[in-house]
Amino acid sequence: MESKRQQKFAGVIQKDLAEIFQREGSNLLPNIMVTITKVRVTSDLAIARIYLSFFNSSNNSLALNTIKAHAGEIRYKLGSRIKDQARIVPQLEFFVDDTSEYVERMDKIFDKISKEPRQPEQEE
């Protein structure tokens, strides 16, 4: 369970990273929109796990690896934004948020189930 402090700090990181990706994301990933879906921060605020969703991307793992390769640069830009709010700038760990893909897959399964003919209930 995250504390209020962790949640508040995660919100600050999410907001600032969203602005960084909005302004400079096209330099890293042209024609791909990056959305930060969730940020989780460890209890000591030293590590931030950032969950990303990519729109208009044919290869999410390649996009994620590109962002991971520029993690130091992104952390530096984040640090310049939050330097007055935090003692240390957390290490950034990036992950793909596949929640939307999971929801789509489940929807297809439920649609398939609902289209199958029902077996008549047998009375014993």
GROMACS .gro file of N, CA and C in nm:
model
  372
    1MET      N    1   0.084  -0.118   0.000
    1MET     CA    2   0.000   0.000   0.000
    1MET      C    3   0.088   0.124   0.000
    2GLU      N    4   0.063   0.210  -0.094
    2GLU     CA    5   0.143   0.332  -0.104
    2GLU      C    6   0.095   0.436  -0.003
    3SER      N    7   0.190   0.508   0.055
    3SER     CA    8   0.155   0.615   0.147
    3SER      C    9   0.111   0.738   0.067
    4LYS      N   10   0.052   0.833   0.138
    4LYS     CA   11   0.011   0.958   0.073
    4LYS      C   12   0.131   1.029   0.011
    5ARG      N   13   0.242   1.022   0.082
    5ARG     CA   14   0.366   1.085   0.034
    5ARG      C   15   0.411   1.024  -0.099
    6GLN      N   16   0.408   0.891  -0.107
    6GLN     CA   17   0.446   0.823  -0.230
    6GLN      C   18   0.349   0.858  -0.343
    7GLN      N   19   0.221   0.860  -0.313
    7GLN     CA   20   0.122   0.892  -0.415
    7GLN      C   21   0.138   1.034  -0.467
    8LYS      N   22   0.163   1.127  -0.376
    8LYS     CA   23   0.181   1.266  -0.415
    8LYS      C   24   0.306   1.284  -0.502
    9PHE      N   25   0.415   1.220  -0.460
    9PHE     CA   26   0.540   1.228  -0.536
    9PHE      C   27   0.525   1.162  -0.673
   10ALA      N   28   0.454   1.049  -0.677
   10ALA     CA   29   0.428   0.982  -0.804
   10ALA      C   30   0.347   1.070  -0.897
   11GLY      N   31   0.252   1.144  -0.841
   11GLY     CA   32   0.172   1.237  -0.922
   11GLY      C   33   0.256   1.349  -0.981
   12VAL      N   34   0.349   1.401  -0.901
   12VAL     CA   35   0.439   1.507  -0.949
   12VAL      C   36   0.525   1.453  -1.063
   13ILE      N   37   0.581   1.334  -1.044
   13ILE     CA   38   0.665   1.273  -1.148
   13ILE      C   39   0.584   1.248  -1.274
   14GLN      N   40   0.462   1.196  -1.259
   14GLN     CA   41   0.379   1.166  -1.376
   14GLN      C   42   0.347   1.293  -1.454
   15LYS      N   43   0.312   1.398  -1.384
   15LYS     CA   44   0.279   1.526  -1.450
   15LYS      C   45   0.399   1.582  -1.525
   16ASP      N   46   0.514   1.585  -1.458
   16ASP     CA   47   0.633   1.643  -1.520
   16ASP      C   48   0.685   1.556  -1.635
   17LEU      N   49   0.683   1.425  -1.620
   17LEU     CA   50   0.726   1.339  -1.729
   17LEU      C   51   0.632   1.349  -1.848
   18ALA      N   52   0.503   1.365  -1.821
   18ALA     CA   53   0.406   1.381  -1.930
   18ALA      C   54   0.439   1.506  -2.012
   19GLU      N   55   0.474   1.614  -1.942
   19GLU     CA   56   0.511   1.737  -2.013
   19GLU      C   57   0.640   1.718  -2.092
   20ILE      N   58   0.736   1.645  -2.035
   20ILE     CA   59   0.862   1.620  -2.105
   20ILE      C   60   0.836   1.539  -2.232
   21PHE      N   61   0.757   1.433  -2.220
   21PHE     CA   62   0.727   1.351  -2.338
   21PHE      C   63   0.644   1.426  -2.440
   22GLN      N   64   0.556   1.514  -2.393
   22GLN     CA   65   0.474   1.591  -2.485
   22GLN      C   66   0.559   1.688  -2.567
   23ARG      N   67   0.654   1.753  -2.500
   23ARG     CA   68   0.737   1.852  -2.568
   23ARG      C   69   0.849   1.789  -2.650
   24GLU      N   70   0.913   1.686  -2.595
   24GLU     CA   71   1.034   1.635  -2.658
   24GLU      C   72   1.024   1.488  -2.699
   25GLY      N   73   0.909   1.429  -2.685
   25GLY     CA   74   0.892   1.289  -2.722
   25GLY      C   75   0.906   1.263  -2.869
   26SER      N   76   0.871   1.362  -2.950
   26SER     CA   77   0.883   1.344  -3.096
   26SER      C   78   1.028   1.333  -3.141
   27ASN      N   79   1.121   1.386  -3.062
   27ASN     CA   80   1.263   1.371  -3.095
   27ASN      C   81   1.308   1.226  -3.073
   28LEU      N   82   1.259   1.164  -2.966
   28LEU     CA   83   1.296   1.026  -2.936
   28LEU      C   84   1.219   0.926  -3.022
   29LEU      N   85   1.089   0.946  -3.030
   29LEU     CA   86   1.001   0.853  -3.102
   29LEU      C   87   0.912   0.932  -3.198
   30PRO      N   88   0.960   0.954  -3.320
   30PRO     CA   89   0.878   1.031  -3.415
   30PRO      C   90   0.749   0.955  -3.451
   31ASN      N   91   0.641   1.028  -3.460
   31ASN     CA   92   0.508   0.976  -3.498
   31ASN      C   93   0.450   0.878  -3.396
   32ILE      N   94   0.502   0.874  -3.275
   32ILE     CA   95   0.448   0.788  -3.172
   32ILE      C   96   0.412   0.874  -3.051
   33MET      N   97   0.289   0.856  -3.003
   33MET     CA   98   0.246   0.929  -2.885
   33MET      C   99   0.268   0.842  -2.762
   34VAL      N  100   0.335   0.896  -2.662
   34VAL     CA  101   0.364   0.824  -2.539
   34VAL      C  102   0.273   0.876  -2.429
   35THR      N  103   0.206   0.784  -2.360
   35THR     CA  104   0.120   0.819  -2.249
   35THR      C  105   0.173   0.752  -2.123
   36ILE      N  106   0.181   0.827  -2.016
   36ILE     CA  107   0.223   0.771  -1.888
   36ILE      C  108   0.096   0.730  -1.815
   37THR      N  109   0.075   0.600  -1.804
   37THR     CA  110  -0.050   0.552  -1.745
   37THR      C  111  -0.044   0.542  -1.594
   38LYS      N  112   0.076   0.514  -1.541
   38LYS     CA  113   0.086   0.495  -1.396
   38LYS      C  114   0.231   0.517  -1.354
   39VAL      N  115   0.249   0.570  -1.234
   39VAL     CA  116   0.382   0.583  -1.174
   39VAL      C  117   0.374   0.526  -1.033
   40ARG      N  118   0.463   0.435  -1.003
   40ARG     CA  119   0.475   0.379  -0.869
   40ARG      C  120   0.612   0.415  -0.815
   41VAL      N  121   0.616   0.460  -0.690
   41VAL     CA  122   0.740   0.504  -0.627
   41VAL      C  123   0.766   0.416  -0.506
   42THR      N  124   0.893   0.376  -0.487
   42THR     CA  125   0.929   0.296  -0.369
   42THR      C  126   0.914   0.381  -0.244
   43SER      N  127   0.911   0.316  -0.129
   43SER     CA  128   0.887   0.387  -0.003
   43SER      C  129   0.997   0.488   0.030
   44ASP      N  130   1.119   0.465  -0.018
   44ASP     CA  131   1.227   0.562   0.007
   44ASP      C  132   1.237   0.667  -0.104
   45LEU      N  133   1.146   0.663  -0.198
   45LEU     CA  134   1.138   0.758  -0.311
   45LEU      C  135   1.261   0.754  -0.401
   46ALA      N  136   1.336   0.645  -0.398
   46ALA     CA  137   1.460   0.635  -0.476
   46ALA      C  138   1.438   0.577  -0.615
   47ILE      N  139   1.332   0.500  -0.632
   47ILE     CA  140   1.305   0.437  -0.761
   47ILE      C  141   1.162   0.467  -0.802
   48ALA      N  142   1.145   0.511  -0.926
   48ALA     CA  143   1.013   0.535  -0.982
   48ALA      C  144   0.992   0.438  -1.098
   49ARG      N  145   0.885   0.362  -1.089
   49ARG     CA  146   0.850   0.269  -1.196
   49ARG      C  147   0.741   0.335  -1.280
   50ILE      N  148   0.775   0.361  -1.406
   50ILE     CA  149   0.686   0.435  -1.494
   50ILE      C  150   0.627   0.339  -1.597
   51TYR      N  151   0.495   0.335  -1.604
   51TYR     CA  152   0.425   0.249  -1.698
   51TYR      C  153   0.378   0.334  -1.815
   52LEU      N  154   0.419   0.292  -1.935
   52LEU     CA  155   0.394   0.370  -2.055
   52LEU      C  156   0.300   0.296  -2.150
   53SER      N  157   0.223   0.374  -2.222
   53SER     CA  158   0.139   0.321  -2.328
   53SER      C  159   0.177   0.395  -2.455
   54PHE      N  160   0.188   0.321  -2.565
   54PHE     CA  161   0.230   0.381  -2.692
   54PHE      C  162   0.114   0.377  -2.790
   55PHE      N  163   0.088   0.491  -2.853
   55PHE     CA  164  -0.016   0.501  -2.954
   55PHE      C  165   0.051   0.520  -3.089
   56ASN      N  166   0.005   0.448  -3.188
   56ASN     CA  167   0.059   0.458  -3.324
   56ASN      C  168   0.197   0.392  -3.333
   57SER      N  169   0.219   0.290  -3.253
   57SER     CA  170   0.347   0.219  -3.253
   57SER      C  171   0.325   0.075  -3.298
   58SER      N  172   0.403   0.031  -3.394
   58SER     CA  173   0.391  -0.107  -3.441
   58SER      C  174   0.473  -0.203  -3.355
   59ASN      N  175   0.575  -0.150  -3.287
   59ASN     CA  176   0.662  -0.234  -3.205
   59ASN      C  177   0.685  -0.166  -3.069
   60ASN      N  178   0.605  -0.206  -2.971
   60ASN     CA  179   0.613  -0.144  -2.838
   60ASN      C  180   0.746  -0.171  -2.769
   61SER      N  181   0.802  -0.291  -2.789
   61SER     CA  182   0.929  -0.322  -2.722
   61SER      C  183   1.043  -0.236  -2.777
   62LEU      N  184   1.041  -0.207  -2.906
   62LEU     CA  185   1.143  -0.119  -2.964
   62LEU      C  186   1.128   0.023  -2.909
   63ALA      N  187   1.005   0.070  -2.899
   63ALA     CA  188   0.980   0.204  -2.843
   63ALA      C  189   1.025   0.211  -2.698
   64LEU      N  190   0.997   0.105  -2.621
   64LEU     CA  191   1.038   0.101  -2.481
   64LEU      C  192   1.190   0.101  -2.470
   65ASN      N  193   1.256   0.023  -2.553
   65ASN     CA  194   1.403   0.018  -2.550
   65ASN      C  195   1.465   0.153  -2.587
   66THR      N  196   1.402   0.225  -2.678
   66THR     CA  197   1.450   0.359  -2.714
   66THR      C  198   1.441   0.452  -2.594
   67ILE      N  199   1.330   0.445  -2.522
   67ILE     CA  200   1.314   0.529  -2.404
   67ILE      C  201   1.413   0.488  -2.295
   68LYS      N  202   1.431   0.357  -2.277
   68LYS     CA  203   1.528   0.310  -2.177
   68LYS      C  204   1.669   0.358  -2.210
   69ALA      N  205   1.702   0.363  -2.340
   69ALA     CA  206   1.835   0.409  -2.381
   69ALA      C  207   1.856   0.556  -2.348
   70HIS      N  208   1.748   0.633  -2.342
   70HIS     CA  209   1.756   0.776  -2.312
   70HIS      C  210   1.712   0.806  -2.168
   71ALA      N  211   1.709   0.705  -2.082
   71ALA     CA  212   1.660   0.721  -1.944
   71ALA      C  213   1.742   0.825  -1.868
   72GLY      N  214   1.872   0.828  -1.887
   72GLY     CA  215   1.957   0.926  -1.818
   72GLY      C  216   1.922   1.068  -1.856
   73GLU      N  217   1.901   1.090  -1.983
   73GLU     CA  218   1.864   1.222  -2.033
   73GLU      C  219   1.726   1.263  -1.979
   74ILE      N  220   1.632   1.168  -1.979
   74ILE     CA  221   1.497   1.196  -1.928
   74ILE      C  222   1.503   1.226  -1.779
   75ARG      N  223   1.584   1.150  -1.705
   75ARG     CA  224   1.599   1.172  -1.560
   75ARG      C  225   1.658   1.310  -1.533
   76TYR      N  226   1.755   1.351  -1.615
   76TYR     CA  227   1.816   1.484  -1.598
   76TYR      C  228   1.711   1.594  -1.618
   77LYS      N  229   1.630   1.580  -1.722
   77LYS     CA  230   1.526   1.680  -1.748
   77LYS      C  231   1.422   1.682  -1.637
   78LEU      N  232   1.389   1.563  -1.586
   78LEU     CA  233   1.295   1.556  -1.473
   78LEU      C  234   1.357   1.622  -1.350
   79GLY      N  235   1.485   1.598  -1.327
   79GLY     CA  236   1.554   1.657  -1.212
   79GLY      C  237   1.554   1.807  -1.215
   80SER      N  238   1.569   1.865  -1.334
   80SER     CA  239   1.568   2.011  -1.342
   80SER      C  240   1.429   2.068  -1.312
   81ARG      N  241   1.326   1.987  -1.330
   81ARG     CA  242   1.190   2.033  -1.302
   81ARG      C  243   1.151   2.015  -1.155
   82ILE      N  244   1.197   1.906  -1.091
   82ILE     CA  245   1.152   1.876  -0.954
   82ILE      C  246   1.258   1.906  -0.849
   83LYS      N  247   1.364   1.974  -0.886
   83LYS     CA  248   1.475   1.996  -0.792
   83LYS      C  249   1.432   2.070  -0.666
   84ASP      N  250   1.328   2.152  -0.673
   84ASP     CA  251   1.283   2.225  -0.554
   84ASP      C  252   1.185   2.143  -0.470
   85GLN      N  253   1.136   2.032  -0.524
   85GLN     CA  254   1.036   1.953  -0.454
   85GLN      C  255   1.090   1.823  -0.396
   86ALA      N  256   1.210   1.783  -0.438
   86ALA     CA  257   1.264   1.654  -0.393
   86ALA      C  258   1.412   1.666  -0.362
   87ARG      N  259   1.456   1.588  -0.264
   87ARG     CA  260   1.599   1.588  -0.231
   87ARG      C  261   1.679   1.514  -0.336
   88ILE      N  262   1.626   1.399  -0.379
   88ILE     CA  263   1.694   1.323  -0.483
   88ILE      C  264   1.600   1.300  -0.600
   89VAL      N  265   1.657   1.283  -0.715
   89VAL     CA  266   1.579   1.249  -0.834
   89VAL      C  267   1.581   1.096  -0.842
   90PRO      N  268   1.465   1.033  -0.844
   90PRO     CA  269   1.464   0.886  -0.842
   90PRO      C  270   1.518   0.825  -0.971
   91GLN      N  271   1.569   0.702  -0.956
   91GLN     CA  272   1.605   0.623  -1.074
   91GLN      C  273   1.475   0.593  -1.147
   92LEU      N  274   1.478   0.597  -1.279
   92LEU     CA  275   1.357   0.573  -1.356
   92LEU      C  276   1.362   0.435  -1.420
   93GLU      N  277   1.259   0.356  -1.396
   93GLU     CA  278   1.245   0.225  -1.459
   93GLU      C  279   1.119   0.230  -1.544
   94PHE      N  280   1.133   0.197  -1.671
   94PHE     CA  281   1.022   0.206  -1.764
   94PHE      C  282   0.967   0.068  -1.798
   95PHE      N  283   0.834   0.060  -1.806
   95PHE     CA  284   0.766  -0.064  -1.840
   95PHE      C  285   0.652  -0.032  -1.937
   96VAL      N  286   0.615  -0.131  -2.018
   96VAL     CA  287   0.500  -0.115  -2.106
   96VAL      C  288   0.375  -0.151  -2.028
   97ASP      N  289   0.276  -0.063  -2.032
   97ASP     CA  290   0.148  -0.091  -1.968
   97ASP      C  291   0.059  -0.159  -2.072
   98ASP      N  292   0.038  -0.287  -2.055
   98ASP     CA  293  -0.040  -0.363  -2.153
   98ASP      C  294  -0.184  -0.384  -2.108
   99THR      N  295  -0.232  -0.298  -2.022
   99THR     CA  296  -0.369  -0.311  -1.972
   99THR      C  297  -0.471  -0.302  -2.084
  100SER      N  298  -0.452  -0.208  -2.178
  100SER     CA  299  -0.549  -0.192  -2.286
  100SER      C  300  -0.550  -0.315  -2.377
  101GLU      N  301  -0.433  -0.374  -2.401
  101GLU     CA  302  -0.427  -0.496  -2.483
  101GLU      C  303  -0.499  -0.610  -2.411
  102TYR      N  304  -0.481  -0.619  -2.280
  102TYR     CA  305  -0.546  -0.722  -2.201
  102TYR      C  306  -0.699  -0.705  -2.207
  103VAL      N  307  -0.745  -0.582  -2.194
  103VAL     CA  308  -0.889  -0.555  -2.199
  103VAL      C  309  -0.946  -0.592  -2.336
  104GLU      N  310  -0.874  -0.557  -2.443
  104GLU     CA  311  -0.920  -0.593  -2.578
  104GLU      C  312  -0.929  -0.744  -2.594
  105ARG      N  313  -0.828  -0.815  -2.545
  105ARG     CA  314  -0.825  -0.961  -2.556
  105ARG      C  315  -0.943  -1.022  -2.480
  106MET      N  316  -0.969  -0.971  -2.360
  106MET     CA  317  -1.082  -1.023  -2.281
  106MET      C  318  -1.216  -0.991  -2.348
  107ASP      N  319  -1.228  -0.871  -2.407
  107ASP     CA  320  -1.351  -0.836  -2.478
  107ASP      C  321  -1.378  -0.932  -2.593
  108LYS      N  322  -1.272  -0.967  -2.667
  108LYS     CA  323  -1.288  -1.060  -2.780
  108LYS      C  324  -1.332  -1.197  -2.730
  109ILE      N  325  -1.276  -1.240  -2.619
  109ILE     CA  326  -1.314  -1.370  -2.563
  109ILE      C  327  -1.461  -1.368  -2.520
  110PHE      N  328  -1.503  -1.260  -2.454
  110PHE     CA  329  -1.643  -1.250  -2.410
  110PHE      C  330  -1.739  -1.241  -2.528
  111ASP      N  331  -1.698  -1.169  -2.634
  111ASP     CA  332  -1.782  -1.161  -2.754
  111ASP      C  333  -1.797  -1.299  -2.817
  112LYS      N  334  -1.688  -1.373  -2.823
  112LYS     CA  335  -1.691  -1.507  -2.880
  112LYS      C  336  -1.783  -1.599  -2.799
  113ILE      N  337  -1.774  -1.587  -2.667
  113ILE     CA  338  -1.858  -1.669  -2.580
  113ILE      C  339  -2.005  -1.633  -2.598
  114SER      N  340  -2.035  -1.504  -2.608
  114SER     CA  341  -2.175  -1.462  -2.619
  114SER      C  342  -2.236  -1.500  -2.753
  115LYS      N  343  -2.154  -1.520  -2.857
  115LYS     CA  344  -2.205  -1.557  -2.989
  115LYS      C  345  -2.225  -1.706  -3.005
  116GLU      N  346  -2.167  -1.785  -2.916
  116GLU     CA  347  -2.184  -1.931  -2.924
  116GLU      C  348  -2.327  -1.966  -2.887
  117PRO      N  349  -2.385  -2.066  -2.956
  117PRO     CA  350  -2.522  -2.106  -2.921
  117PRO      C  351  -2.525  -2.166  -2.781
  118ARG      N  352  -2.630  -2.134  -2.711
  118ARG     CA  353  -2.644  -2.184  -2.575
  118ARG      C  354  -2.694  -2.327  -2.576
  119GLN      N  355  -2.644  -2.403  -2.486
  119GLN     CA  356  -2.690  -2.540  -2.469
  119GLN      C  357  -2.820  -2.534  -2.388
  120PRO      N  358  -2.920  -2.605  -2.431
  120PRO     CA  359  -3.044  -2.603  -2.352
  120PRO      C  360  -3.019  -2.669  -2.217
  121GLU      N  361  -3.079  -2.611  -2.116
  121GLU     CA  362  -3.063  -2.666  -1.982
  121GLU      C  363  -3.143  -2.794  -1.970
  122GLN      N  364  -3.078  -2.893  -1.918
  122GLN     CA  365  -3.144  -3.024  -1.905
  122GLN      C  366  -3.194  -3.044  -1.764
  123GLU      N  367  -3.317  -3.090  -1.754
  123GLU     CA  368  -3.373  -3.117  -1.623
  123GLU      C  369  -3.353  -3.264  -1.592
  124GLU      N  370  -3.326  -3.292  -1.470
  124GLU     CA  371  -3.301  -3.430  -1.431
  124GLU      C  372  -3.420  -3.490  -1.365
   0.00000   0.00000   0.00000
